[in-house]
């Protein structure tokens, strides 16, 4: 839901996107670091598979970070989850 609200804000011009080249792997790792302690508290293991040499994407880094963080948080809230995979 939060991801959709973020996208709606962008399309509604409530928040301007700052498009630039973004290292997706770095953003994914930062988002993972952001929720890692929540995972440990719930005995959830994060499994990552991020390709080395992944090409940059053109995106708003803040928005991308929020979207990935929200997706990981939603995964943590799922019942009986033991592992969450993050791959690119």
mmCIF file of C-alpha atoms in Angstrom:
data_model
loop_
_atom_site.group_PDB
_atom_site.id
_atom_site.type_symbol
_atom_site.label_atom_id
_atom_site.label_comp_id
_atom_site.label_asym_id
_atom_site.label_seq_id
_atom_site.Cartn_x
_atom_site.Cartn_y
_atom_site.Cartn_z
ATOM 1 C CA UNK A 1 0.000 0.000 0.000
ATOM 2 C CA UNK A 2 2.763 2.435 0.917
ATOM 3 C CA UNK A 3 4.474 1.813 -2.422
ATOM 4 C CA UNK A 4 1.265 2.712 -4.243
ATOM 5 C CA UNK A 5 0.877 5.855 -2.161
ATOM 6 C CA UNK A 6 4.454 6.838 -2.986
ATOM 7 C CA UNK A 7 3.752 6.357 -6.692
ATOM 8 C CA UNK A 8 0.474 8.285 -6.394
ATOM 9 C CA UNK A 9 2.316 11.208 -4.780
ATOM 10 C CA UNK A 10 4.715 11.267 -7.697
ATOM 11 C CA UNK A 11 1.987 11.138 -10.322
ATOM 12 C CA UNK A 12 -0.054 13.737 -8.424
ATOM 13 C CA UNK A 13 2.939 16.094 -8.349
ATOM 14 C CA UNK A 14 2.789 16.203 -4.546
ATOM 15 C CA UNK A 15 6.397 15.148 -4.493
ATOM 16 C CA UNK A 16 8.807 15.753 -7.345
ATOM 17 C CA UNK A 17 10.969 12.851 -8.412
ATOM 18 C CA UNK A 18 14.681 13.527 -8.611
ATOM 19 C CA UNK A 19 15.651 11.184 -11.426
ATOM 20 C CA UNK A 20 19.294 10.221 -11.556
ATOM 21 C CA UNK A 21 21.494 7.208 -12.110
ATOM 22 C CA UNK A 22 21.216 5.019 -9.025
ATOM 23 C CA UNK A 23 23.233 1.984 -8.006
ATOM 24 C CA UNK A 24 20.373 -0.451 -7.384
ATOM 25 C CA UNK A 25 22.573 -2.860 -5.429
ATOM 26 C CA UNK A 26 23.544 -0.102 -2.963
ATOM 27 C CA UNK A 27 19.922 0.971 -2.487
ATOM 28 C CA UNK A 28 18.856 -2.643 -1.922
ATOM 29 C CA UNK A 29 21.589 -3.171 0.687
ATOM 30 C CA UNK A 30 20.650 0.071 2.482
ATOM 31 C CA UNK A 31 16.991 -0.978 2.541
ATOM 32 C CA UNK A 32 18.009 -4.367 3.901
ATOM 33 C CA UNK A 33 20.121 -2.705 6.613
ATOM 34 C CA UNK A 34 17.064 -0.593 7.449
ATOM 35 C CA UNK A 35 14.927 -3.646 8.342
ATOM 36 C CA UNK A 36 17.619 -6.114 9.446
ATOM 37 C CA UNK A 37 17.006 -5.604 13.177
ATOM 38 C CA UNK A 38 13.268 -6.214 12.718
ATOM 39 C CA UNK A 39 14.097 -9.490 10.989
ATOM 40 C CA UNK A 40 16.428 -10.570 13.781
ATOM 41 C CA UNK A 41 13.738 -9.822 16.356
ATOM 42 C CA UNK A 42 11.339 -12.110 14.472
ATOM 43 C CA UNK A 43 13.922 -14.826 13.731
ATOM 44 C CA UNK A 44 13.661 -14.116 10.012
ATOM 45 C CA UNK A 45 16.656 -14.666 7.766
ATOM 46 C CA UNK A 46 17.203 -12.402 4.780
ATOM 47 C CA UNK A 47 18.638 -14.187 1.752
ATOM 48 C CA UNK A 48 20.250 -11.914 -0.825
ATOM 49 C CA UNK A 49 21.229 -12.628 -4.396
ATOM 50 C CA UNK A 50 22.394 -9.390 -5.966
ATOM 51 C CA UNK A 51 24.253 -9.842 -9.224
ATOM 52 C CA UNK A 52 27.763 -8.373 -9.252
ATOM 53 C CA UNK A 53 28.120 -5.612 -11.818
ATOM 54 C CA UNK A 54 24.413 -4.814 -11.798
ATOM 55 C CA UNK A 55 23.832 -1.796 -14.034
ATOM 56 C CA UNK A 56 22.606 1.492 -12.603
ATOM 57 C CA UNK A 57 18.950 2.397 -13.002
ATOM 58 C CA UNK A 58 17.422 5.824 -13.543
ATOM 59 C CA UNK A 59 15.188 6.506 -10.565
ATOM 60 C CA UNK A 60 14.550 8.701 -7.578
ATOM 61 C CA UNK A 61 16.865 7.130 -4.997
ATOM 62 C CA UNK A 62 14.764 8.169 -1.983
ATOM 63 C CA UNK A 63 11.593 6.748 -3.472
ATOM 64 C CA UNK A 64 13.306 3.540 -4.553
ATOM 65 C CA UNK A 65 14.737 3.094 -1.065
ATOM 66 C CA UNK A 66 11.306 3.611 0.515
ATOM 67 C CA UNK A 67 9.659 1.159 -1.861
ATOM 68 C CA UNK A 68 12.226 -1.604 -1.266
ATOM 69 C CA UNK A 69 12.173 -0.982 2.509
ATOM 70 C CA UNK A 70 8.376 -1.133 2.544
ATOM 71 C CA UNK A 71 8.324 -4.373 0.561
ATOM 72 C CA UNK A 72 10.785 -5.961 2.984
ATOM 73 C CA UNK A 73 8.761 -4.715 5.970
ATOM 74 C CA UNK A 74 5.577 -6.162 4.494
ATOM 75 C CA UNK A 75 7.367 -9.474 4.049
ATOM 76 C CA UNK A 76 8.273 -9.407 7.731
ATOM 77 C CA UNK A 77 4.661 -8.915 8.713
ATOM 78 C CA UNK A 78 3.556 -12.073 6.861
ATOM 79 C CA UNK A 79 2.582 -14.928 9.132
ATOM 80 C CA UNK A 80 5.090 -17.742 9.649
ATOM 81 C CA UNK A 81 7.836 -16.314 7.428
ATOM 82 C CA UNK A 82 11.296 -17.748 8.092
ATOM 83 C CA UNK A 83 13.190 -16.390 5.084
ATOM 84 C CA UNK A 84 12.834 -13.336 2.879
ATOM 85 C CA UNK A 85 14.689 -13.262 -0.432
ATOM 86 C CA UNK A 86 16.014 -10.089 -1.985
ATOM 87 C CA UNK A 87 17.429 -10.499 -5.470
ATOM 88 C CA UNK A 88 18.276 -8.482 -8.545
#
